[in-house]
Tab-separated table of C-alpha atoms and ligand atoms in Angstrom:
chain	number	residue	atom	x	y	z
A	77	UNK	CA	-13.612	-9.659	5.904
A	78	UNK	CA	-11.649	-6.706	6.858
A	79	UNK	CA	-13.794	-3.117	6.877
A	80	UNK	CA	-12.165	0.235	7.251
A	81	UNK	CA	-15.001	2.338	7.937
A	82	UNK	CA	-14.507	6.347	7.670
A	83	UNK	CA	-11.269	6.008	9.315
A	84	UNK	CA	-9.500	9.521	10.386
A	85	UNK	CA	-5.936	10.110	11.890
A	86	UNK	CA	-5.002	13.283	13.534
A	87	UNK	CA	-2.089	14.322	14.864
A	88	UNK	CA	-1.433	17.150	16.600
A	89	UNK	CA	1.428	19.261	14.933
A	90	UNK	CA	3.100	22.894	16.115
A	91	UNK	CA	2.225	25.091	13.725
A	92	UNK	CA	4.560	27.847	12.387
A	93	UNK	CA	3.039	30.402	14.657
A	94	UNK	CA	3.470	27.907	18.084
A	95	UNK	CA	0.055	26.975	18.031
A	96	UNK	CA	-1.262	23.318	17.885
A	97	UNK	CA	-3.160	21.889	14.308
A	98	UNK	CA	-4.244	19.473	12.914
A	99	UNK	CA	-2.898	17.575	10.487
A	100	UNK	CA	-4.907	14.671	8.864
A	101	UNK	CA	-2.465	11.501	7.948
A	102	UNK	CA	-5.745	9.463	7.081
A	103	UNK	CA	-8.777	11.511	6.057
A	104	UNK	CA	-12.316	9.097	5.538
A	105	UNK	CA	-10.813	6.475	4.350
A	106	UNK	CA	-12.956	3.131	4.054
A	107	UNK	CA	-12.163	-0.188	1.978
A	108	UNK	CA	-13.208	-3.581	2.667
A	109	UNK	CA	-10.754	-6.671	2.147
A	110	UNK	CA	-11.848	-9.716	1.367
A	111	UNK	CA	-10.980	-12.743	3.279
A	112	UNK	CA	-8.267	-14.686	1.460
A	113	UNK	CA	-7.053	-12.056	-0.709
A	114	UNK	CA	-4.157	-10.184	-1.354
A	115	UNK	CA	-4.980	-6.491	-0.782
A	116	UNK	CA	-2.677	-3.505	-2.099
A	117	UNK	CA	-1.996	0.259	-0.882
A	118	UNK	CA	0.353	2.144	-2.911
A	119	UNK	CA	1.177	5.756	-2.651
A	120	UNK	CA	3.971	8.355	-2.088
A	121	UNK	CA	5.997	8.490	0.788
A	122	UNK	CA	4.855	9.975	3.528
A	123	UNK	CA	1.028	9.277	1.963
A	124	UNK	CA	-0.563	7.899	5.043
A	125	UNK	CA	0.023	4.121	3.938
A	126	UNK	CA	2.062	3.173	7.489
A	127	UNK	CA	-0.746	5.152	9.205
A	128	UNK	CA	-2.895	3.308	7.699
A	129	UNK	CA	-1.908	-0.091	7.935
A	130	UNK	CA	-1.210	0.296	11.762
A	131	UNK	CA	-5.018	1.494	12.664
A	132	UNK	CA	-5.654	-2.080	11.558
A	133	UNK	CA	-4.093	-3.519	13.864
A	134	UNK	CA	-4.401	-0.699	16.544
A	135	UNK	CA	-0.897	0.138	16.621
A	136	UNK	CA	-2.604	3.052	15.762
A	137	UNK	CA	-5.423	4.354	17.056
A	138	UNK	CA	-7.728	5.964	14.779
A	139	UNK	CA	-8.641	8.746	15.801
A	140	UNK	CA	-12.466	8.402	14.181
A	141	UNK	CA	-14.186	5.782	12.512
A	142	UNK	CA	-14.214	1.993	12.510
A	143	UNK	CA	-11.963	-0.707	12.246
A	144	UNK	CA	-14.141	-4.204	11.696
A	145	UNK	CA	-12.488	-7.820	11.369
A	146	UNK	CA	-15.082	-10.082	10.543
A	147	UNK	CA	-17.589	-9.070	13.599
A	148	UNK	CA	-15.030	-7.679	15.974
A	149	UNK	CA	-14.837	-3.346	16.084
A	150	UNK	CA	-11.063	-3.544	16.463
A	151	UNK	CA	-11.500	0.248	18.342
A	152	UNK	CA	-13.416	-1.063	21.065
A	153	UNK	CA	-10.957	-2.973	22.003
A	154	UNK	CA	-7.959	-2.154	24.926
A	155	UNK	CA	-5.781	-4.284	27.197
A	156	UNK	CA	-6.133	-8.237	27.511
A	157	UNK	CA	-8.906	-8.205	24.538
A	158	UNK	CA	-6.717	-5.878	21.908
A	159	UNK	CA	-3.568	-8.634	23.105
A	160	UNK	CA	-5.510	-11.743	21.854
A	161	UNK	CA	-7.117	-10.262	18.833
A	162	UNK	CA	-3.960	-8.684	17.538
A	163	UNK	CA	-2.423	-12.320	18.145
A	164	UNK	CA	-4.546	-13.273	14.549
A	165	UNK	CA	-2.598	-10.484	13.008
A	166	UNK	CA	0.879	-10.891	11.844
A	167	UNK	CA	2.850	-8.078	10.401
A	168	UNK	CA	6.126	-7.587	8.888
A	169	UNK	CA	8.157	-4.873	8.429
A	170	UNK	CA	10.784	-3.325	5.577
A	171	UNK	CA	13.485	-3.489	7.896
A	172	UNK	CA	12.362	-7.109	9.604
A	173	UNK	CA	12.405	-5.751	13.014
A	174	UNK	CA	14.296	-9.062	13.603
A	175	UNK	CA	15.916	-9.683	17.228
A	176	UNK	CA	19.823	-9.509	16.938
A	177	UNK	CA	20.595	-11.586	20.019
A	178	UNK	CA	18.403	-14.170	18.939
A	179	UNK	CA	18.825	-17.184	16.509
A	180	UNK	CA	16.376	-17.154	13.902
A	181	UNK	CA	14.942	-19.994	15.600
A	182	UNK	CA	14.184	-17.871	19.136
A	183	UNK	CA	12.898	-15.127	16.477
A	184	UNK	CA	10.379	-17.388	15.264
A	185	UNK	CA	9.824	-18.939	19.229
A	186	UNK	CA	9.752	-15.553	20.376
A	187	UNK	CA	5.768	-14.609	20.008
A	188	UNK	CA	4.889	-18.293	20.676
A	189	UNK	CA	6.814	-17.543	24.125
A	190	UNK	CA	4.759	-14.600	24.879
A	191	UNK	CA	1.887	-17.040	24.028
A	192	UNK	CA	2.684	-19.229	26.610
A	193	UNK	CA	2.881	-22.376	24.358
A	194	UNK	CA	5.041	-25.394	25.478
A	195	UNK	CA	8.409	-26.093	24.289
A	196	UNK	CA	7.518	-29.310	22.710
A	197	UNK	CA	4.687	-27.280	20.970
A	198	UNK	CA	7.307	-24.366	19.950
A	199	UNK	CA	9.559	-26.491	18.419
A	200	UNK	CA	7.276	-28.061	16.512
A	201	UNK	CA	5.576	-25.196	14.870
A	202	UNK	CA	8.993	-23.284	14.718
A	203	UNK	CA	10.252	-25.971	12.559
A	204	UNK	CA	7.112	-26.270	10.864
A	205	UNK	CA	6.733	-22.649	10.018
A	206	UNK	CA	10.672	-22.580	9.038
A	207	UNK	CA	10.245	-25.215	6.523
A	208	UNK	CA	6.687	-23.804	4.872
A	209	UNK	CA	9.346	-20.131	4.211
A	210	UNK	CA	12.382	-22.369	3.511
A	211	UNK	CA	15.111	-21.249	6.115
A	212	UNK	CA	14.514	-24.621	8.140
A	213	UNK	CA	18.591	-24.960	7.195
A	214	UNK	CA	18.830	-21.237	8.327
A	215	UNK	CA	17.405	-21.929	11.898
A	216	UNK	CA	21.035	-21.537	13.819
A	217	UNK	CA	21.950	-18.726	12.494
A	218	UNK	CA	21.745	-14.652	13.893
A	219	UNK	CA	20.222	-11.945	12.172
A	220	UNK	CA	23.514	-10.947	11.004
A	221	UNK	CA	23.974	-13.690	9.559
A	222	UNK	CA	20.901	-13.721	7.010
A	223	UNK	CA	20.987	-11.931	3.346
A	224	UNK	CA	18.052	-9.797	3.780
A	225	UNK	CA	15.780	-12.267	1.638
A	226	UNK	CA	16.546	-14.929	4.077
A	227	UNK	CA	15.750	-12.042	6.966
A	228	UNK	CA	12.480	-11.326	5.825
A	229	UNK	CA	11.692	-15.184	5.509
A	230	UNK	CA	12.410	-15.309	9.657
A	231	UNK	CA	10.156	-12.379	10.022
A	232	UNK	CA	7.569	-14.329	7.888
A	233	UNK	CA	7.714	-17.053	9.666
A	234	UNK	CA	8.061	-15.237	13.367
A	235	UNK	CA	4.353	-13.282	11.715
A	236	UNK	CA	3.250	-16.457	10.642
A	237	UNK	CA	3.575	-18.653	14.227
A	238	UNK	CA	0.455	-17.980	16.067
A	239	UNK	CA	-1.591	-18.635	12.853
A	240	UNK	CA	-2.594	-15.766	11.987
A	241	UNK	CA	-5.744	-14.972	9.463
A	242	UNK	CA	-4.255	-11.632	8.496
A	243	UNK	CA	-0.898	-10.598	7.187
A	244	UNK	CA	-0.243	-7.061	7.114
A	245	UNK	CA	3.286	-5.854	5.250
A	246	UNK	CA	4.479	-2.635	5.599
A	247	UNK	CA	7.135	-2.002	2.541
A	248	UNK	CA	8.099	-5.865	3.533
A	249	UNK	CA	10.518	-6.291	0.365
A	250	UNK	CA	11.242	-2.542	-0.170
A	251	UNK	CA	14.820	-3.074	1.124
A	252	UNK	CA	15.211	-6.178	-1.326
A	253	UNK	CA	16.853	-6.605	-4.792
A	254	UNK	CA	14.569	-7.482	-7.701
A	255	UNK	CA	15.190	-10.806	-7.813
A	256	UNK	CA	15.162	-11.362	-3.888
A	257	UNK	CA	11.711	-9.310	-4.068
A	258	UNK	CA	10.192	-11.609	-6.483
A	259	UNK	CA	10.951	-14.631	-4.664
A	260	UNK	CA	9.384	-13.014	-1.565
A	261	UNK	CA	6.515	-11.869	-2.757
A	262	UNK	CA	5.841	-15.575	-4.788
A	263	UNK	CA	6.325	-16.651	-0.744
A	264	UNK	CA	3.303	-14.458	0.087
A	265	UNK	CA	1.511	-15.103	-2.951
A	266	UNK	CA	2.183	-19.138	-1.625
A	267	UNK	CA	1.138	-18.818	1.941
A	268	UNK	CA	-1.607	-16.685	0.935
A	269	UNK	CA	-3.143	-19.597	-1.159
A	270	UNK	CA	-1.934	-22.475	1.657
A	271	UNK	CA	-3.464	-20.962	4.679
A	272	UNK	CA	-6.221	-18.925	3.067
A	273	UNK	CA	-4.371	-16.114	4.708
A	274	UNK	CA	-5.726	-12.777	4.274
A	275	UNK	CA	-2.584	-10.172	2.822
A	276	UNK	CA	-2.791	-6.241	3.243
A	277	UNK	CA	0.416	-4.782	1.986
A	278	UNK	CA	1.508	-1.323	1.493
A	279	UNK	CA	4.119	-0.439	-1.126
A	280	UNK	CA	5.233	2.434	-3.013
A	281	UNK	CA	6.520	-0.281	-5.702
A	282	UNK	CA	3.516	-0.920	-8.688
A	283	UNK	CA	5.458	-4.100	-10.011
A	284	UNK	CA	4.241	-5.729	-6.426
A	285	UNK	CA	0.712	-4.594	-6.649
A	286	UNK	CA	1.644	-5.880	-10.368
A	287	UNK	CA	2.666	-9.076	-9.203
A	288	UNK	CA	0.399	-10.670	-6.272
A	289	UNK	CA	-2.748	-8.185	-5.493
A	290	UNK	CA	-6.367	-9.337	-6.290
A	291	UNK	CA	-7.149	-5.299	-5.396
A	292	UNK	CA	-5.282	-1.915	-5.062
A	293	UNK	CA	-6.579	1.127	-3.164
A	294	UNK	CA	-3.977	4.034	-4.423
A	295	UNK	CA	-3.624	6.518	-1.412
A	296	UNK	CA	-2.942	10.339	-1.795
A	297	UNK	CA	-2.328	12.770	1.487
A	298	UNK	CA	-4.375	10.535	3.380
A	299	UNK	CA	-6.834	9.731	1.332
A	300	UNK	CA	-7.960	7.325	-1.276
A	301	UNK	CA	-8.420	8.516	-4.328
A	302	UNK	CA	-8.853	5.342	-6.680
A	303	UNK	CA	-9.834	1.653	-5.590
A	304	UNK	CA	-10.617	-1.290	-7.622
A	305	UNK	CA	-9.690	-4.866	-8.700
A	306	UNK	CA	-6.359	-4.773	-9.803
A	307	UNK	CA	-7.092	-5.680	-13.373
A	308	UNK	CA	-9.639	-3.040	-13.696
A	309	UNK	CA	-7.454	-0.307	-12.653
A	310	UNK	CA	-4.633	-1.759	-14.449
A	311	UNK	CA	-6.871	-1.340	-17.942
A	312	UNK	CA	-8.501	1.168	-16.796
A	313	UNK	CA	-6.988	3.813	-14.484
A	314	UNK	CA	-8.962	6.990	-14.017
A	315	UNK	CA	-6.668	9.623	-11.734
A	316	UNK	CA	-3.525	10.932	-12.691
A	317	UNK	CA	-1.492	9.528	-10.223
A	318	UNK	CA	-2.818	6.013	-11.445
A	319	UNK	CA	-2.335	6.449	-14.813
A	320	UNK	CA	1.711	7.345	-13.860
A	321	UNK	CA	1.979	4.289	-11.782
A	322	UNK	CA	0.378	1.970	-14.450
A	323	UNK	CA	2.431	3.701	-16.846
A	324	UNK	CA	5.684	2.787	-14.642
A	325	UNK	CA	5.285	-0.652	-14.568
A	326	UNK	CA	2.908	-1.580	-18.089
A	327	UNK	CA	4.226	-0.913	-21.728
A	328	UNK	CA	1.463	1.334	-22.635
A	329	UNK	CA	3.765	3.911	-24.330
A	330	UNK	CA	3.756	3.459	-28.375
A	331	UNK	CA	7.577	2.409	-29.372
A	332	UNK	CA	10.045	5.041	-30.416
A	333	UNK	CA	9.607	4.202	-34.031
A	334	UNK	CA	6.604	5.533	-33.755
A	335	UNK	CA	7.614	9.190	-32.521
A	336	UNK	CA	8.790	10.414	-35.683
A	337	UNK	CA	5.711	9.419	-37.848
A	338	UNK	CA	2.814	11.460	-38.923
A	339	UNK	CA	-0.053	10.411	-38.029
A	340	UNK	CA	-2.974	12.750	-38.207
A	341	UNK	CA	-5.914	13.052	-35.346
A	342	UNK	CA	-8.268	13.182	-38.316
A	343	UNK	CA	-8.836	10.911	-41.763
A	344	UNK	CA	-8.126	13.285	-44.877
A	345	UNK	CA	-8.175	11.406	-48.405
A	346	UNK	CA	-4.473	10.608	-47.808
A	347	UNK	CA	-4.434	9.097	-44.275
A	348	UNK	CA	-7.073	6.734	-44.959
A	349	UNK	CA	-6.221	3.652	-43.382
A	350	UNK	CA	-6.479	3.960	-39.356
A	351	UNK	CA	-3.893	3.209	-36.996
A	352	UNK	CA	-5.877	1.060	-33.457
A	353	UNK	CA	-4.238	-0.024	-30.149
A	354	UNK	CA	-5.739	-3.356	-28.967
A	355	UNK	CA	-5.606	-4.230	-25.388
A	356	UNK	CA	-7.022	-7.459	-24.411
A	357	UNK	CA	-6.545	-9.944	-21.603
A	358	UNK	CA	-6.265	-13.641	-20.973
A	359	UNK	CA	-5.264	-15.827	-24.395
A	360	UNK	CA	-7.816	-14.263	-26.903
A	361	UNK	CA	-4.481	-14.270	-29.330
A	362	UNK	CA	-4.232	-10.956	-32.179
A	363	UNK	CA	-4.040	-13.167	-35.138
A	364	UNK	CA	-7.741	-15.493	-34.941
A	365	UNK	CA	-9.375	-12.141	-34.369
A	366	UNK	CA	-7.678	-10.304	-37.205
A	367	UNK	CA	-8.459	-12.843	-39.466
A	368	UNK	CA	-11.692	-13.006	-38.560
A	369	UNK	CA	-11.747	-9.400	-39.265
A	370	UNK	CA	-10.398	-9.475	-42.554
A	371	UNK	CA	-12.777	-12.514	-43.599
A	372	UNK	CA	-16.423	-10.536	-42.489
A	373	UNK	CA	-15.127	-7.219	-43.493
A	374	UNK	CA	-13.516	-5.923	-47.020
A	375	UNK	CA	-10.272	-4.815	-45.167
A	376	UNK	CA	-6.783	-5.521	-45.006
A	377	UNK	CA	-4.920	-5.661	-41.435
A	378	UNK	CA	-1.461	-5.083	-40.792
A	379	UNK	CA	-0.082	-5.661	-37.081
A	380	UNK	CA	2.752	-3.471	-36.580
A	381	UNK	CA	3.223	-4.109	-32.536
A	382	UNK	CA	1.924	-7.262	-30.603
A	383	UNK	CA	3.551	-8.129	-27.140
A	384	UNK	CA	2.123	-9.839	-24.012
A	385	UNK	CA	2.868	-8.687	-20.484
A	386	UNK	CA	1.599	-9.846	-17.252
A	387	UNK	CA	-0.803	-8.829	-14.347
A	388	UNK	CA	-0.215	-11.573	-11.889
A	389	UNK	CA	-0.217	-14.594	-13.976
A	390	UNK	CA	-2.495	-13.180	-16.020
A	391	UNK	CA	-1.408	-12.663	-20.262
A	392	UNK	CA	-2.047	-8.877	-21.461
A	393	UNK	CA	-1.713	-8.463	-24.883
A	394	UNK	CA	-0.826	-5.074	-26.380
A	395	UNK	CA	-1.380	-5.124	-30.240
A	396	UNK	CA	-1.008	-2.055	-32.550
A	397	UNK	CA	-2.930	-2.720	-35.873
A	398	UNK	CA	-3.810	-0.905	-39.300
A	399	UNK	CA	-6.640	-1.148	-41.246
A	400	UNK	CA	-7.215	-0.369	-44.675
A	401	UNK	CA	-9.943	-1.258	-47.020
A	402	UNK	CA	-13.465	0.139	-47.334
A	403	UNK	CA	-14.795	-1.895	-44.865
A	404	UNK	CA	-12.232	-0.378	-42.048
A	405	UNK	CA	-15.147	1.628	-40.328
A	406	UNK	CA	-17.663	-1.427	-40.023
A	407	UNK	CA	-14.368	-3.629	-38.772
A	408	UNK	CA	-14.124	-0.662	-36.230
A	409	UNK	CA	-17.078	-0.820	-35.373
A	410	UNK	CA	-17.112	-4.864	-34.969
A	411	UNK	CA	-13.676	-4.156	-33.046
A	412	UNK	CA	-15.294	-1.750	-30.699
A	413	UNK	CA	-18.020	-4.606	-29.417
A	414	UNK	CA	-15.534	-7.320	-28.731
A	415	UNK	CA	-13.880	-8.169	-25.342
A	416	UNK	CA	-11.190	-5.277	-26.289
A	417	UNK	CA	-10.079	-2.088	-25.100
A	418	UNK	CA	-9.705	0.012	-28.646
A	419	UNK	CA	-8.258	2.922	-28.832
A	420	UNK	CA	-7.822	4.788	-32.131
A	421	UNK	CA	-4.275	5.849	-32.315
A	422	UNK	CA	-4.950	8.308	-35.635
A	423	UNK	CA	-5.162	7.549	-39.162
A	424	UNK	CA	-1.847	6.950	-41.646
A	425	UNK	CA	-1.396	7.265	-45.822
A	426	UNK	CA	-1.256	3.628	-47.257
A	427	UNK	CA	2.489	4.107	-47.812
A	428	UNK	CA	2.708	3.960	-44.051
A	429	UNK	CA	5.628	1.777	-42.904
A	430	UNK	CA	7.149	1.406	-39.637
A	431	UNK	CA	11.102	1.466	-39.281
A	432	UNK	CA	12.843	-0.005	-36.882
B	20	ATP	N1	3.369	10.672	15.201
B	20	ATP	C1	3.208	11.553	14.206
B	20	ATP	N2	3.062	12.872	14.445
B	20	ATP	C2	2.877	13.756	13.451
B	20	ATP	N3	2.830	13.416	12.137
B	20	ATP	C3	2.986	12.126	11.830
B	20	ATP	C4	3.180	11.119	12.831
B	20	ATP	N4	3.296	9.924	12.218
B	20	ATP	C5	3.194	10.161	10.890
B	20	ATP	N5	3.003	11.474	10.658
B	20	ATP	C6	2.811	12.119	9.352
B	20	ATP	O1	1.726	11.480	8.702
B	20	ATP	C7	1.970	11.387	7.311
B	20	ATP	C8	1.822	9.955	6.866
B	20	ATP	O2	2.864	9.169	7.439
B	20	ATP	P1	3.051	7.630	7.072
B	20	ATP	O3	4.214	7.138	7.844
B	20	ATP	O4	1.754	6.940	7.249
B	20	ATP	O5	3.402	7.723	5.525
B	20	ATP	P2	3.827	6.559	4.511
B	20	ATP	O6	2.884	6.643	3.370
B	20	ATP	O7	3.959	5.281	5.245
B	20	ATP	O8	5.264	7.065	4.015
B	20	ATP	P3	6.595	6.207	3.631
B	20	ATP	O9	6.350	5.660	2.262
B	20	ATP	O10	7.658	7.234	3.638
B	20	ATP	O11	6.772	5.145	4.679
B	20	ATP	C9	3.364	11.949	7.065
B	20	ATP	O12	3.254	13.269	6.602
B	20	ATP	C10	4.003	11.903	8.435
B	20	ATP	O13	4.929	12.938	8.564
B	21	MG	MG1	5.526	4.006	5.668
């Protein structure tokens, strides 16, 4: 377990006048990681997320508060003791930080050098290491040499060589195509499952926290101001900033065909029949629970919009339905105490159609 506790950064800035302030990068912030997941922080540039990330491994040093992993108060430590704990702490970087007169091999060597380990023992774990990321064919070759997916694989595998229990990623696929960043982060999401590995990464990019993160902490001038599982803030976001990033990444807009319809915010005798967005996750499908709707209640139910989209591997299903029929408020009501998120969208006439 990883515990920020009240952790502050100051740093000293010139103000306009030529007198020293302070300016807070991180102000209180505390979150605990669980061992073995995959733990997000996504803000704006500049943020605090680098500042952040680097008090956990003392790169930075807070400048109050508490850095725990497991039993050990990271800022307590200095010299030989900060060397060997920071040796269970791997970290890559958005622009690799890779060595360019070294082979990706001697990359990967490199902190297993500083470690002192023998050359039979290097090799082994080098090639090891090289095959779990798959650049074991790649192992000749110079920085230079490498697409930048196959870059960031060497400085997985260079984080990755003194077994480390932590990960921490600072923007790690931020300077990668779509399709390379996908394959990287299902490398993560891999190793993280293998080697029980503990993952903190930082992003301004939702679609990763999207992709791999078990929990997202969303960071605003140093501080953060939303924290949760990622499904629950996914479903559920609460700040404005959250609701923009979910909005980036989910399809929680209504279509354009609905833009130019009028729907009315209250039911008069001719928009009767109400118009309901159903969010729901995991494989409770639309249809078995609209039936079952029409067959209890005296309604008819027309879906209009049903699509699935995914948070990590897990199916969320966007349906937009109407509902006519007297019983419509008691199927509302039925609606409202299922494993649902309902939200009335207004109420329509009858003749209601949707155009393409
Ligand atoms: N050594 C320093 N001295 C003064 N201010 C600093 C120092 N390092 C960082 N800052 C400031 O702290 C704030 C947070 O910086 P940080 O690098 O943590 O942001 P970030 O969220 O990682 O941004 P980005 O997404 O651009 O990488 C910024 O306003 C930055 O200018
Ligand atoms: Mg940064």
């Amino acid at each position: 377990m990883i515990r920020i506790e009240n952790v502050s950064k100051i740093y000293k800035v010139k103000e306009r006048g030529g007198d020293e302030g302070d300016f807070y990068a991180l102000k209180d912030v505390s979150l605990s990681v669980e061992d073995g997941s995959i733990y997000g922080v996504i803000g704006r540039s500049g943020a605090g997320k680098s500042t952040l990330i680097r008090c956990v491994n003392l790169l930075e040093r807070p400048t109050s508060g508490r850095v725990f992993i497991d039993d050990t108060d990271m800022t307590l430590l200095d010299g030989q003791a900060l060397r060997a704990a920071r040796r269970k702490i791997g970290m890559i970087f958005q622009s690799f930080n890779l060595l360019s007169n070294r082979t990706a091999y001697r990359n990967i060597a490199f902190p297993l050098e500083l470690n002192k380990r023998s050359k039979k023992d290097i090799d082994a774990r080098v090639r090891e290491i090289a095959a779990l990321v798959g650049i074991d064919d790649k192992l000749d070759h110079y920085p230079s040499q490498l697409s930048g997916g196959q870059k960031q694989r060497v400085g997985i595998a260079r984080a990755l060589a003194n077994s480390p229990d932590v990960l921490l990623s600072d923007e790690a696929t931020s300077a990668l195509d779509p399709q390379t960043t996908k394959s990287v982060l299902a490398l993560l999401r891999d190793i993280n499952k293998k080697l029980g590995l503990t993952i903190i990464l930082i992003t301004h990019e939702m679609n990763v926290i999207k992709e791999i993160c078990d929990s997202v902490a969303v960071i605003e001038a140093g501080e953060i101001v939303e924290e949760g599982a990622v499904m629950n803030v996914f479903t559920n976001p609460q700040k404005s900033i959250t609701k923009e990033l979910v909005a980036s990444v989910m399809n929680t807009e209504l279509p354009d065909s609905f833009a130019n319809l009028n729907f009315t915010q209250e039911r008069s005798s001719e928009s009767a029949d109400v118009l309901l967005q159903l969010s729901f996750f995991g494989d409770i499908a639309a249809e078995p629970a609209m039936e079952r709707l029409i067959r209890a209640f005296d309604v008819s139910v027309n879906i209009l919009v049903a699509h699935i989209d995914h948070i990590r591997n897990m199916p969320y299903g966007t349906t937009i339905i109407q509902i006519s029929g007297d019983g419509r408020d008691e199927a509302l009501e039925s609606l409202l105490n299922m494993r649902l998120k309902v939200e009335v969208i207004g109420y329509v006439s009858r003749s209601f159609r949707i155009t393409g």
